[in-house]
Every structure is written in structure tokens, then in C-alpha cells.
Short mmCIF file of C-alpha atoms in Angstrom, two decimals:
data_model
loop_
_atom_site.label_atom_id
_atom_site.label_comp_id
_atom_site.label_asym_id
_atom_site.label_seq_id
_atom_site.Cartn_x
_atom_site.Cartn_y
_atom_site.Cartn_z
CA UNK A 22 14.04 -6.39 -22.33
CA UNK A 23 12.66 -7.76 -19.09
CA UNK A 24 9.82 -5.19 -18.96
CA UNK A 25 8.36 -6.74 -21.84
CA UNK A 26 7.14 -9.75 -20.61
CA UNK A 27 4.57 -10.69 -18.03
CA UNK A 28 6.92 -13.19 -16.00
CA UNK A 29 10.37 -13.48 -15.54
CA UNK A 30 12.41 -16.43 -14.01
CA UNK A 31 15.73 -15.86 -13.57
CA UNK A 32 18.41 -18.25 -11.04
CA UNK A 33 19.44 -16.81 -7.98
CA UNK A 34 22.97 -15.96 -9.46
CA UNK A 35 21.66 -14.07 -11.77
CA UNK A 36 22.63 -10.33 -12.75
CA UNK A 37 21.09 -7.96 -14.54
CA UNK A 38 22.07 -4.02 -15.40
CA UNK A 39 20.33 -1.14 -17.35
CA UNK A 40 23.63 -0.17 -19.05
CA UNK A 41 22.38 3.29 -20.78
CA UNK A 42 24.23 5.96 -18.90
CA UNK A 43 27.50 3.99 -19.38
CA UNK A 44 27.03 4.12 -23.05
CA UNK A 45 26.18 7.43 -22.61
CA UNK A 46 22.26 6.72 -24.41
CA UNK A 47 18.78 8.14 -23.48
CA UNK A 48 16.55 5.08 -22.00
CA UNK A 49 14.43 3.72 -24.73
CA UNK A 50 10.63 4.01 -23.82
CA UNK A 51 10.22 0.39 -22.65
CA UNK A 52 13.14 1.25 -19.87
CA UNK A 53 11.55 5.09 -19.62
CA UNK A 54 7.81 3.92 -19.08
CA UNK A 55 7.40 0.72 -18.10
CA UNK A 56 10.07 0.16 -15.30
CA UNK A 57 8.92 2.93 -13.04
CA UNK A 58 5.44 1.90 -13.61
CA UNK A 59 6.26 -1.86 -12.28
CA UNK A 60 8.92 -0.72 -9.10
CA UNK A 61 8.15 2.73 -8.73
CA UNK A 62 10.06 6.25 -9.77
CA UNK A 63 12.59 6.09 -7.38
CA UNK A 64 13.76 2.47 -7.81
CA UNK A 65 13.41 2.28 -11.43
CA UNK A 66 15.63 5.80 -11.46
CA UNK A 67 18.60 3.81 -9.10
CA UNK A 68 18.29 1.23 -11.36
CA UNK A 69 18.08 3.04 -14.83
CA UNK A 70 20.20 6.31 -13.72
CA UNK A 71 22.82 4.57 -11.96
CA UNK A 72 23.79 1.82 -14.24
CA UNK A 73 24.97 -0.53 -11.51
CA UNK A 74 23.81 -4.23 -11.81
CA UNK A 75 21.41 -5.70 -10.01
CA UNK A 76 20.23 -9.58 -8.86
CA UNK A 77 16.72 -10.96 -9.29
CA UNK A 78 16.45 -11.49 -5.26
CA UNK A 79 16.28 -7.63 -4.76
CA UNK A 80 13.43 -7.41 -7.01
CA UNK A 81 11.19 -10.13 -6.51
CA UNK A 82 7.97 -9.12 -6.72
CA UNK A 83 6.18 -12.45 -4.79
CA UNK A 84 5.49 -12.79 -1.31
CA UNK A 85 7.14 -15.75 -0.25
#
């Protein structure tokens, strides 16, 4: 859901997890396409193929 939109706040305590290989499901095409094109094929497949969740700190996209 969080590829969909342009920005995204979220708190610092915030997690987030791509949960479709422990429901056993194929990625939908907004998980499939868009995440890899935003972070990149080999963090969007940690993040996608691994299932584990992850905080908005370790994917902060600004440069402060």
C-alpha cells in the first residue's frame, strides 16, 4: 500500500512488513513493480522475499 502514494510519514516507532511469502501469495504488481523501482532490486527483494518487518528509519529516502 505504501508504494502507492507519493509521500509517506510514518513515526519513528513505526513497523512495516511485506507479509506475502508468509501467506504463502505471489506479490501483487504494486509490491512486484513499483518497490524495486523506488529502493532498488536487491532491497525491495530483502524486503518483499524475506517477509521480515521493517522501520521507516531504514528507508528514509531524505537527506537529513
Amino acid at each position: 500500500m505504501l508504494t502507492h502514494f507519493d509521500f509517506v510519514y510514518a513515526g519513528e516507532s513505526a513497523k512495516f512488513q511485506m507479509p506475502f511469502v508468509n501467506l504463502a501469495l505471489v506479490p501483487e504488481f504494486g509490491a512486484s513493480y513499483s518497490v524495486p523501482a523506488q529502493l532498488g532490486y536487491v532491497a525491495a527483494a530483502e524486503l518483499i522475499l524475506l517477509g521480515s518487518p521493517f522501520d521507516a528509519s531504514g528507508l528514509s529516502s531524505s537527506d537529513s
